[in-house]
Amino acid sequence: MSVTHATGYAVFDPKDYLNFKLQKYELEPSADDRVTVAVECCGVCGSDHHTISGGWGPWETKFVVTGHEVIGKVVEVGKAVKEFKVGQRVGVGAQVGSCGKCKACKTGLENYCVQPVHGYNTKWYDNKEHQGGYSTHVRAQELFVFPIPEGLKSTDAASMMCAGITTFSPLVRNGAGPGKKVGVVGLGGLGHYAVLFGKALGAEVTVFSRSDAKKADALKMGADRFIATENKGFEKDLKRDLDLIIITASSSSLPLDELLSCLDIEKKCVFVGMPEEGLSNVRSQTLSDNAVSLSSSHLGNNAELRQMLQLAADKGIKPWVTVMPMKDAAKAIKAVEDNSVRYRSVLTQDIEA
Amino acid sequence: MSVTHATGYAVFDPKDYLNFKLQKYELEPSADDRVTVAVECCGVCGSDHHTISGGWGPWETKFVVTGHEVIGKVVEVGKAVKEFKVGQRVGVGAQVGSCGKCKACKTGLENYCVQPVHGYNTKWYDNKEHQGGYSTHVRAQELFVFPIPEGLKSTDAASMMCAGITTFSPLVRNGAGPGKKVGVVGLGGLGHYAVLFGKALGAEVTVFSRSDAKKADALKMGADRFIATENKGFEKDLKRDLDLIIITASSSSLPLDELLSCLDIEKKCVFVGMPEEGLSNVRSQTLSDNAVSLSSSHLGNNAELRQMLQLAADKGIKPWVTVMPMKDAAKAIKAVEDNSVRYRSVLTQDIEA
């Protein structure tokens, strides 16, 4: 019997974005390439807060059910689905569809598809609304569904589907590994994954954070070095020291000139935090001193996501997560907003079928 | 008999920067690694204007003799100089010295030396002042002196020493060549070289300029396509079309979001214009849409400069230059300031020995 509806914790007004209400809604119709997943748990991402509060602009859909770090069980597969079977444990991240026709799709970079279908607050190509994982069910194209290795707990795997891959992809695409030095700016949900995966890949990791408040945590996560950027001149001993910087802080007032001076010649600084106000002013002279690049990155492709999950299982990577029932969504969003989450919240299913 | 002094057209006050006066001054002492050059001609660079007007900050030296696009004859060589002989025609660009000890120097990237000695308004490691090529003589370390191929006219080669290499280096380092599409933003002294060298390297070149005013010139230089960015939506047909963008415009109000959308996934935009005010605000979302990088570049290394001069000689590359006597320095600087130069001025020697 086909699944036609989901029930989720919905927000109805960006001005009242902590007011989640249970809402039943029609799922987008299934299709041959779709996998339907019964949600077991779902991570809480900074994007959820940016979206429901209207910080990233007006909504695409009438109400919003956020959540794009889903782990659950397959309950239905389309005729063309090859890999997945009903009952299998899978993950679904922040993208659920791609056009399959653009150059990005044709070259295995479906995360840069020119017409991506995001995890919620979005519409499919047929204009049907898609909502996220603070709910009973989500549906996705097979390409965006991933088997979860046995060794990984669902509540550990959940936030890897977005926060994890967002940092893992730029790490591997820019050669993080043995003998390489990686700087991680900001220690939140994304930053803590950058440390965990940077170390798991064999790189030396330096964490940059405003104050010393998170120093003990960073070192416990495996960071080799911790730098408080509120100390004037913090960059002096690090000139041209690093091979890569991942900026996970969602702030437009970072000491960019100083941070960039820590990169070796022609190396890259990748932003994965997405401040609502844009980046701070960048001096082209700063970039020319060592020919460094400022870049960004969007999620990761299918192969990178599988590689990440397997690495996490093989190395026993444990994210620092707080688990709570889904009805506490507002509490979890509040913890994102006031920056008190250490370092990711995961909501577990509590909606009666 | 050793050369001890030079005479140059000097500026004494940034507030009165068009008031060039002939001034005799002591040259920095020679040294074993130095080549002394009698100036035949010297190009006029935007940096000259930025420096004498104080736009790039207070001066390092008491007065300033600008000019870092020198062609001349060797008149003296230090004991350790291997390649050059008295009487040989050579070029000297915007860097005259490097420490020789830092990682950049040791890896053949002396243009990113941590303690570079620039072409003027600068001091050597022994604190002796160095001035530039609007003068009778300049002195440089051998590494920053280049033989000029016979086929190249001195007044054509001059501006290649800075404007030329500034665009040539990022072109070759980022793979400009057959089958690659390069965008050139801004058609001034730098931009016109980016077109000439981009085409000489075999790339397809698209010029972006504010209005259509320079369209005919761009096409005559060999550009394959010309886009006026004042036309709203100019970027629509170019989405992810280009492999590289070189921004030569010295402006902080470029339509960066639109220009970056013209780059293919994970490609680079290199700033070589250096606006005094810094770059315009960049949205990290813009960078993440196609994972492009914003970068910059500083001159080029010794090997690249030789490669450029040889390519120019082999392909008969003719820059668009206006030649005038050195006493017209103020006129040439004014033409940079009001953007009327088409596309580079070159000053020829007129100072009596």
XYZ file of C-alpha atoms in Angstrom:
706
model
C 0.000 0.000 0.000
C 1.536 3.242 -1.122
C 2.450 5.976 1.354
C 0.545 9.132 0.367
C 0.854 11.361 3.425
C 3.336 12.363 6.089
C 2.907 14.088 9.427
C 5.545 16.533 10.543
C 6.419 19.323 12.951
C 5.622 22.366 10.819
C 6.236 26.097 11.116
C 3.609 28.378 9.605
C 5.050 31.858 9.927
C 8.680 33.029 9.862
C 7.763 35.583 12.524
C 6.651 32.748 14.801
C 9.298 30.238 13.865
C 9.641 28.492 17.203
C 5.980 27.507 17.123
C 6.086 23.994 15.681
C 2.711 22.303 15.165
C 1.983 18.770 14.067
C 0.642 18.891 10.511
C -0.483 16.137 8.171
C 0.279 16.789 4.487
C 0.329 15.073 1.130
C 3.739 13.740 0.134
C 4.878 14.483 -3.407
C 3.765 11.579 -5.625
C 6.187 8.704 -5.828
C 7.973 8.022 -9.108
C 10.049 5.220 -10.568
C 13.298 6.687 -9.261
C 12.076 7.445 -5.746
C 12.742 5.845 -2.417
C 10.325 6.508 0.453
C 11.829 6.515 3.918
C 10.142 6.268 7.331
C 12.111 8.660 9.515
C 13.845 7.212 12.553
C 15.783 10.347 13.513
C 16.841 13.658 12.033
C 19.666 16.087 12.784
C 19.065 19.788 13.368
C 21.061 22.005 11.019
C 21.822 25.735 11.029
C 19.996 25.863 7.691
C 16.798 24.852 9.492
C 17.079 27.975 11.627
C 18.058 30.257 8.727
C 15.090 28.978 6.712
C 12.246 28.993 9.224
C 13.250 32.396 10.596
C 13.168 33.845 7.072
C 16.867 34.770 7.243
C 17.491 33.209 3.854
C 14.474 34.907 2.307
C 10.780 34.157 1.749
C 9.588 30.560 1.796
C 8.901 28.508 -1.324
C 6.167 26.467 0.338
C 3.062 27.373 2.364
C 4.447 25.970 5.600
C 7.824 24.461 6.301
C 8.803 21.140 7.833
C 12.586 21.355 8.114
C 15.086 18.536 8.601
C 17.614 17.297 6.037
C 19.746 14.926 8.070
C 17.497 11.910 8.001
C 18.135 8.322 8.969
C 15.285 5.875 8.548
C 13.949 2.680 7.016
C 12.976 2.217 3.383
C 9.219 1.633 3.173
C 8.663 1.899 -0.573
C 10.783 1.874 -3.748
C 9.988 2.983 -7.278
C 10.209 0.547 -10.195
C 13.579 1.882 -11.383
C 15.249 1.763 -7.975
C 18.146 -0.689 -8.096
C 20.023 -0.627 -4.826
C 17.456 -0.328 -2.067
C 14.990 -2.739 -0.557
C 12.098 -2.224 1.826
C 13.342 -2.467 5.398
C 16.863 -1.292 4.678
C 18.383 1.437 6.882
C 19.316 4.490 4.850
C 20.202 8.162 5.082
C 18.855 11.152 3.157
C 20.620 14.517 3.218
C 20.090 18.085 2.136
C 19.431 17.320 -1.531
C 16.750 14.902 -2.710
C 16.741 15.458 -6.459
C 18.763 16.597 -9.464
C 17.868 17.166 -13.100
C 20.160 14.447 -14.417
C 20.730 16.431 -17.599
C 23.092 19.306 -16.845
C 26.876 19.130 -17.129
C 27.227 18.874 -13.343
C 24.888 15.862 -13.215
C 26.618 14.238 -16.167
C 30.037 14.562 -14.568
C 29.147 13.122 -11.176
C 28.769 16.477 -9.471
C 25.031 16.265 -8.896
C 25.490 18.459 -5.791
C 26.122 21.317 -8.240
C 23.096 20.506 -10.442
C 21.696 23.703 -11.978
C 18.205 22.724 -10.738
C 18.677 20.910 -7.457
C 15.751 19.833 -5.296
C 16.668 20.659 -1.712
C 15.622 18.804 1.423
C 12.618 20.994 2.316
C 10.885 24.267 1.578
C 11.225 23.353 -2.075
C 9.295 22.148 -5.105
C 9.920 19.281 -7.496
C 10.099 19.743 -11.254
C 6.348 19.068 -11.409
C 5.792 21.864 -8.882
C 4.831 19.498 -6.042
C 6.004 20.626 -2.628
C 8.664 18.732 -0.750
C 9.131 18.833 3.017
C 11.805 17.526 5.342
C 12.605 15.114 8.096
C 11.075 16.527 11.282
C 8.325 14.179 10.170
C 7.239 10.602 9.622
C 8.332 10.229 5.974
C 10.554 11.717 3.271
C 10.911 10.808 -0.365
C 14.042 11.168 -2.513
C 15.553 10.132 -5.821
C 17.652 6.982 -5.399
C 20.849 8.955 -6.113
C 20.308 10.870 -2.865
C 19.647 7.847 -0.644
C 22.578 6.138 1.077
C 23.012 2.804 2.802
C 24.230 3.238 6.391
C 27.112 0.918 7.333
C 26.222 -1.442 10.189
C 28.736 -0.090 12.667
C 27.205 3.404 12.652
C 24.462 4.291 15.120
C 21.530 6.089 13.483
C 21.760 9.062 15.846
C 25.483 9.351 15.018
C 24.985 9.018 11.265
C 22.114 11.523 11.046
C 24.057 14.788 11.160
C 26.728 13.374 8.878
C 24.179 13.605 6.061
C 24.565 17.391 5.915
C 27.058 18.767 8.483
C 29.374 15.833 7.928
C 29.465 15.865 4.140
C 29.628 19.665 4.009
C 33.034 19.539 5.652
C 34.172 16.123 4.361
C 33.836 17.047 0.689
C 36.071 20.148 0.729
C 38.571 18.265 2.904
C 38.981 15.404 0.444
C 38.654 17.552 -2.697
C 41.500 19.721 -1.447
C 43.838 16.954 -0.455
C 43.505 16.847 3.340
C 45.546 13.863 4.459
C 48.885 12.812 5.950
C 51.454 15.618 5.855
C 48.838 18.307 5.236
C 47.888 21.052 7.646
C 44.252 22.033 7.856
C 42.811 25.040 9.654
C 39.222 24.858 10.904
C 37.617 28.197 11.709
C 34.683 28.016 14.087
C 33.827 25.054 16.282
C 30.120 24.377 15.915
C 28.259 21.505 14.272
C 30.209 21.860 11.024
C 33.516 22.720 12.656
C 33.477 19.742 14.968
C 32.985 17.465 11.944
C 35.854 19.218 10.134
C 38.091 18.347 13.094
C 36.871 14.747 13.353
C 37.142 14.063 9.609
C 40.331 16.088 9.146
C 42.004 13.918 11.781
C 40.450 10.710 10.431
C 41.910 11.571 7.007
C 45.345 11.930 8.603
C 45.803 15.703 8.458
C 47.181 17.957 11.183
C 44.295 20.134 12.391
C 44.418 23.636 13.865
C 41.183 25.054 15.278
C 40.576 28.809 15.213
C 37.871 30.015 17.568
C 37.122 33.460 18.928
C 37.989 32.705 22.545
C 39.480 29.844 24.529
C 36.007 28.676 25.629
C 36.018 25.613 23.359
C 39.716 24.813 23.601
C 39.299 21.746 25.804
C 36.583 20.384 23.515
C 38.678 20.948 20.392
C 41.655 19.119 21.833
C 39.411 16.283 23.014
C 38.071 15.975 19.465
C 41.648 15.466 18.333
C 42.741 18.933 17.208
C 46.520 19.350 17.266
C 46.448 23.073 17.957
C 43.952 25.670 19.135
C 44.150 29.396 18.368
C 41.924 32.054 19.958
C 41.492 34.754 17.319
C 40.560 37.415 19.870
C 44.265 37.535 20.735
C 45.739 40.263 18.543
C 48.551 38.943 16.391
C 47.283 35.338 16.597
C 48.399 34.829 12.998
C 52.022 35.908 13.449
C 53.476 32.460 14.093
C 51.316 30.808 11.446
C 52.301 32.779 8.355
C 51.967 30.534 5.266
C 51.725 27.515 7.558
C 48.493 25.876 6.386
C 47.514 23.950 3.255
C 43.775 24.480 3.596
C 41.344 26.448 5.711
C 37.712 25.439 6.171
C 35.620 28.296 7.541
C 32.599 26.892 9.310
C 31.708 30.036 11.238
C 28.576 31.710 9.986
C 29.829 35.222 10.624
C 30.571 38.177 8.428
C 33.068 39.685 10.859
C 35.880 37.168 10.724
C 39.509 38.351 10.767
C 39.835 37.247 7.132
C 43.030 39.100 6.290
C 44.795 37.492 9.235
C 43.385 34.020 8.574
C 44.321 34.104 4.890
C 47.893 35.048 5.765
C 48.147 31.647 7.477
C 47.741 29.848 4.147
C 50.692 28.775 2.074
C 51.048 30.094 -1.496
C 48.188 29.227 -3.884
C 46.228 27.342 -1.209
C 42.507 27.583 -0.599
C 40.130 28.843 2.041
C 36.712 27.220 1.743
C 33.639 28.816 3.323
C 30.953 26.399 4.361
C 29.270 28.667 6.877
C 26.712 30.790 5.099
C 26.263 34.104 6.909
C 22.972 35.761 6.007
C 24.744 39.110 5.514
C 27.448 37.920 3.134
C 31.174 37.882 3.760
C 33.137 40.728 5.147
C 35.009 42.967 2.775
C 37.974 41.189 1.271
C 41.067 43.074 0.149
C 42.428 41.845 -3.168
C 45.894 42.678 -1.808
C 45.373 40.086 0.914
C 44.672 37.481 -1.724
C 47.635 38.533 -3.864
C 50.210 38.385 -1.050
C 50.183 34.604 -1.246
C 47.855 34.000 -4.227
C 45.365 32.207 -2.025
C 41.800 31.500 -3.067
C 38.543 32.099 -1.284
C 36.033 29.491 -2.233
C 32.979 27.692 -1.045
C 31.475 24.283 -1.474
C 28.045 22.718 -1.500
C 27.468 19.348 0.213
C 29.284 16.530 -1.585
C 28.592 14.051 -4.347
C 27.304 10.510 -4.016
C 30.767 8.925 -3.987
C 32.070 11.298 -1.319
C 29.053 10.676 0.896
C 29.583 6.912 0.729
C 33.303 7.351 1.370
C 32.538 9.479 4.432
C 30.044 7.020 5.939
C 32.452 4.127 5.441
C 35.345 6.086 6.970
C 33.145 6.965 9.951
C 32.221 3.300 10.429
C 35.785 2.045 9.921
C 37.370 4.577 12.265
C 34.534 4.581 14.800
C 33.992 8.323 14.454
C 31.636 9.594 17.146
C 30.087 13.010 16.572
C 29.201 14.994 19.687
C 25.408 14.959 19.593
C 22.540 15.657 21.949
C 19.604 13.358 21.317
C 16.038 14.434 22.129
C 12.531 13.593 20.978
C 11.245 15.346 17.851
C 8.674 17.296 19.845
C 11.630 19.265 21.246
C 12.387 20.754 17.826
C 11.930 24.306 19.103
C 14.394 23.685 21.918
C 16.927 22.352 19.422
C 16.456 25.335 17.093
C 16.846 27.703 20.050
C 20.149 26.014 20.910
C 21.344 26.666 17.349
C 20.239 30.261 17.578
C 21.952 31.018 20.871
C 24.971 28.945 19.938
C 24.671 26.690 22.966
C 24.474 23.353 21.114
C 27.502 21.089 21.714
C 27.743 20.267 18.831
C 24.668 18.955 17.069
C 21.145 18.025 18.110
C 19.401 14.944 16.779
C 15.644 14.508 16.995
C 14.224 11.026 17.374
C 10.862 9.938 16.055
C 7.905 10.494 18.376
C 4.990 11.027 15.994
C 2.313 8.378 16.223
C 1.683 6.753 12.852
C 83.870 53.320 -13.530
C 81.033 52.475 -11.205
C 77.635 54.164 -11.521
C 76.859 55.848 -8.205
C 73.977 58.178 -8.995
C 70.825 58.363 -11.093
C 68.680 61.268 -12.167
C 64.943 60.799 -12.328
C 61.572 62.501 -12.548
C 60.596 62.592 -8.895
C 57.452 63.457 -6.955
C 57.942 65.053 -3.542
C 54.451 65.239 -2.088
C 51.455 62.927 -2.549
C 49.242 66.005 -2.469
C 51.130 67.411 -5.465
C 51.690 64.167 -7.308
C 51.571 65.520 -10.842
C 54.482 67.814 -10.129
C 57.460 65.798 -11.390
C 60.864 67.412 -10.913
C 64.235 66.204 -12.120
C 66.205 64.998 -9.131
C 69.672 63.506 -8.844
C 70.049 60.851 -6.126
C 72.425 58.215 -4.914
C 71.707 54.734 -6.228
C 71.730 51.929 -3.695
C 75.264 50.466 -3.599
C 75.951 47.753 -6.137
C 76.525 44.223 -4.909
C 77.812 40.984 -6.374
C 74.362 39.897 -7.496
C 73.300 43.221 -9.008
C 72.870 44.360 -12.573
C 72.834 48.101 -13.294
C 70.713 49.186 -16.231
C 70.700 52.481 -18.169
C 67.023 53.136 -18.849
C 65.948 53.357 -22.500
C 62.196 53.490 -21.860
C 59.702 52.754 -19.098
C 56.003 51.907 -19.104
C 53.484 53.779 -16.953
C 51.514 51.511 -14.621
C 48.384 52.078 -12.560
C 50.554 51.335 -9.517
C 52.569 54.458 -10.289
C 49.410 56.521 -9.900
C 48.196 54.645 -6.791
C 51.610 55.154 -5.160
C 52.424 58.787 -5.897
C 48.905 59.932 -5.061
C 49.140 58.195 -1.686
C 46.206 55.901 -2.513
C 48.147 52.884 -1.342
C 49.281 54.605 1.826
C 52.232 56.679 3.032
C 55.514 56.492 1.169
C 58.504 54.427 2.265
C 61.020 56.844 0.784
C 61.526 60.614 1.045
C 60.560 61.252 -2.577
C 59.359 58.799 -5.195
C 60.632 58.084 -8.690
C 58.102 55.606 -10.060
C 58.454 53.287 -13.047
C 58.740 49.491 -12.931
C 58.466 48.548 -16.572
C 62.012 49.252 -17.638
C 63.858 48.333 -20.801
C 67.479 49.421 -21.058
C 71.102 48.463 -21.521
C 73.312 46.758 -18.952
C 76.054 49.163 -17.861
C 77.511 47.296 -14.909
C 77.372 43.772 -13.473
C 78.320 42.458 -10.052
C 80.933 39.723 -9.645
C 78.400 36.953 -9.153
C 76.265 37.845 -12.179
C 76.346 34.956 -14.630
C 74.018 35.686 -17.508
C 74.351 39.364 -18.341
C 77.057 41.383 -20.033
C 77.574 45.135 -20.357
C 75.768 46.409 -23.444
C 73.048 43.738 -23.420
C 69.400 44.847 -23.761
C 67.355 43.780 -20.752
C 64.074 44.357 -18.935
C 63.434 44.986 -15.233
C 59.929 44.763 -13.789
C 58.050 45.491 -10.579
C 60.303 43.445 -8.298
C 64.059 43.921 -8.065
C 64.970 41.737 -5.124
C 64.016 38.722 -3.018
C 65.414 37.250 0.181
C 66.460 33.974 -1.440
C 65.817 32.161 1.825
C 62.072 31.769 2.300
C 60.028 28.807 1.053
C 58.678 30.853 -1.864
C 62.187 31.731 -3.017
C 63.375 28.165 -2.595
C 60.529 26.795 -4.706
C 60.902 29.144 -7.658
C 58.117 31.467 -6.594
C 60.298 34.463 -5.812
C 57.365 36.713 -6.740
C 55.782 35.547 -3.454
C 58.937 36.126 -1.389
C 58.020 37.120 2.161
C 60.380 40.127 1.918
C 60.259 41.297 -1.676
C 62.015 44.461 -2.837
C 59.612 46.291 -5.118
C 60.454 48.470 -8.096
C 60.381 51.821 -6.292
C 59.346 53.565 -3.092
C 61.091 50.779 -1.259
C 64.170 49.914 0.748
C 66.675 47.107 0.399
C 67.570 44.772 3.236
C 70.374 47.173 4.208
C 67.790 49.977 4.417
C 69.089 51.758 1.284
C 66.361 53.400 -0.781
C 65.468 52.086 -4.211
C 63.780 54.149 -6.919
C 62.311 53.290 -10.293
C 62.583 53.753 -13.999
C 61.367 57.269 -14.764
C 65.092 57.861 -14.518
C 68.502 57.247 -16.006
C 69.409 54.074 -14.106
C 67.974 51.237 -12.064
C 69.685 48.419 -10.237
C 68.294 44.916 -9.603
C 69.291 41.434 -8.484
C 70.159 39.276 -11.505
C 67.084 37.091 -10.882
C 64.887 40.078 -11.740
C 66.663 41.062 -14.948
C 65.531 39.540 -18.242
C 67.060 39.332 -21.690
C 64.757 40.838 -24.318
C 64.366 38.688 -27.456
C 65.612 40.411 -30.606
C 62.247 40.534 -32.344
C 60.659 42.679 -29.609
C 60.808 46.465 -29.801
C 61.843 48.077 -26.530
C 58.721 50.258 -26.369
C 56.568 47.129 -26.900
C 58.443 45.043 -24.346
C 58.433 47.712 -21.604
C 54.883 47.349 -20.323
C 55.096 43.565 -20.554
C 57.458 43.700 -17.566
C 54.532 44.432 -15.217
C 51.169 44.658 -17.008
C 52.076 41.763 -19.273
C 53.341 39.319 -16.653
C 50.562 40.246 -14.233
C 48.026 38.781 -16.651
C 50.261 36.155 -18.294
C 51.103 34.365 -15.051
C 47.503 33.672 -13.909
C 46.600 32.684 -17.472
C 49.290 29.999 -17.719
C 49.041 28.895 -14.090
C 45.328 28.273 -14.570
C 45.593 26.398 -17.836
C 44.525 29.002 -20.404
C 45.046 27.349 -23.772
C 43.289 25.597 -26.650
C 39.770 24.495 -25.720
C 39.618 26.774 -22.680
C 37.351 29.782 -22.296
C 38.747 32.824 -20.525
C 36.803 35.870 -19.393
C 38.639 39.188 -19.106
C 36.911 41.816 -16.992
C 37.957 45.388 -17.739
C 39.833 46.514 -20.816
C 42.671 48.762 -19.713
C 46.413 48.229 -19.722
C 46.157 44.885 -17.911
C 42.972 43.790 -19.673
C 44.335 44.373 -23.139
C 47.327 42.166 -22.299
C 44.993 39.488 -20.943
C 43.238 39.478 -24.333
C 46.474 39.455 -26.354
C 48.119 36.716 -24.272
C 44.903 34.730 -23.805
C 44.547 34.533 -27.586
C 48.266 33.871 -28.107
C 47.976 30.913 -25.720
C 45.102 29.543 -27.805
C 42.161 30.237 -25.477
C 38.762 31.608 -26.428
C 38.480 35.084 -24.897
C 35.373 36.944 -23.758
C 35.778 40.570 -22.713
C 33.468 42.071 -20.072
C 33.393 45.851 -20.005
C 30.885 48.249 -18.488
C 29.640 49.701 -21.786
C 30.095 49.021 -25.480
C 32.631 51.869 -25.769
C 35.635 49.563 -26.125
C 33.906 46.803 -28.096
C 35.593 47.600 -31.415
C 39.011 47.720 -29.733
C 38.430 44.415 -27.941
C 37.471 42.630 -31.146
C 40.432 44.164 -32.961
C 42.705 42.819 -30.211
C 41.325 39.390 -30.998
C 38.576 38.897 -28.429
C 36.010 36.327 -29.544
C 33.118 37.885 -27.664
C 32.322 41.182 -25.956
C 29.798 41.649 -23.141
C 28.653 45.007 -21.794
C 27.898 44.456 -18.113
C 25.651 47.506 -17.858
C 23.029 45.422 -19.683
C 20.964 43.781 -16.958
C 20.984 40.004 -17.296
C 24.239 39.980 -19.282
C 25.230 36.786 -17.486
C 22.125 34.770 -18.391
C 23.513 33.110 -21.524
C 26.918 32.529 -19.982
C 26.000 30.475 -16.933
C 28.911 28.110 -16.098
C 30.427 28.837 -19.497
C 33.956 29.948 -18.592
C 37.040 28.128 -17.296
C 38.780 31.181 -15.884
C 38.065 34.849 -15.257
C 40.808 37.458 -14.927
C 39.502 40.660 -13.341
C 41.713 43.538 -14.392
C 39.299 46.314 -13.443
C 40.416 48.278 -10.421
C 36.920 48.795 -9.101
C 35.102 47.745 -5.978
C 31.673 47.901 -7.582
C 31.848 45.033 -10.050
C 28.805 42.792 -10.594
C 30.694 39.961 -8.893
C 27.728 37.677 -8.265
C 26.810 37.769 -11.949
C 30.378 37.379 -13.193
C 31.047 34.411 -10.902
C 27.925 32.655 -12.171
C 29.631 32.558 -15.596
C 32.339 30.231 -14.262
C 32.081 26.481 -14.540
C 32.175 24.369 -11.364
C 35.350 24.682 -9.264
C 36.944 27.218 -11.608
C 38.774 30.368 -10.573
C 38.357 34.107 -10.771
C 41.671 35.920 -10.383
C 41.802 39.589 -9.402
C 44.788 41.461 -10.713
C 43.270 44.927 -10.430
C 43.925 46.281 -6.969
C 41.166 48.717 -5.981
C 42.249 50.989 -3.146
C 38.958 50.375 -1.329
C 39.053 46.587 -1.385
C 36.640 44.259 -3.127
C 32.923 44.564 -2.992
C 31.051 42.393 -0.585
C 31.047 38.790 -1.699
C 28.244 36.408 -0.815
C 29.458 32.969 0.218
C 26.298 31.577 -1.415
C 27.534 32.890 -4.761
C 30.755 30.974 -4.328
C 28.961 27.809 -3.214
C 26.560 27.672 -6.170
C 29.367 26.472 -8.398
C 32.223 26.096 -5.895
C 34.234 28.753 -7.684
C 37.237 30.461 -6.148
C 38.138 34.109 -5.850
C 41.839 34.567 -5.968
C 44.546 36.982 -6.856
C 48.039 36.813 -8.177
C 51.258 38.820 -7.942
C 53.415 39.317 -11.048
C 54.966 36.052 -12.205
C 58.144 34.097 -11.607
C 61.353 34.208 -13.626
C 60.422 31.265 -15.845
C 57.006 32.700 -16.661
C 58.459 36.080 -17.537
C 60.913 34.496 -19.977
C 58.141 32.344 -21.445
C 55.986 35.455 -21.958
C 58.718 37.464 -23.669
C 59.537 34.577 -25.996
C 55.856 34.026 -26.829
C 55.491 37.743 -27.575
C 58.501 37.628 -29.890
C 57.456 34.375 -31.569
C 53.871 35.453 -32.158
C 54.665 39.085 -32.923
C 52.405 40.356 -30.130
C 51.967 44.115 -30.372
C 50.620 45.868 -27.288
C 48.644 49.053 -27.883
C 50.963 51.705 -26.510
C 51.351 55.451 -26.706
C 54.982 56.508 -26.716
C 56.057 59.887 -25.341
C 59.186 61.442 -23.854
C 59.806 60.932 -20.147
C 59.243 64.608 -19.384
C 55.553 63.947 -20.166
C 55.233 61.669 -17.113
C 52.497 63.854 -15.591
C 50.482 63.662 -18.819
C 50.810 59.873 -18.800
C 49.778 59.622 -15.133
C 46.790 61.889 -15.827
C 45.721 59.556 -18.646
C 45.785 56.636 -16.186
C 43.791 58.638 -13.675
C 41.046 59.698 -16.084
C 41.064 56.328 -17.788
C 41.790 57.782 -21.222
C 44.953 55.799 -21.958
C 44.583 53.329 -24.851
C 46.018 51.107 -23.461
C 49.441 51.832 -21.999
C 51.845 54.752 -22.073
C 55.569 54.269 -22.477
C 58.049 56.989 -21.606
C 61.300 57.223 -23.555
C 64.558 58.486 -22.146
C 65.116 62.245 -22.407
C 67.279 63.004 -19.376
C 70.732 64.282 -20.261
C 73.456 62.189 -18.725
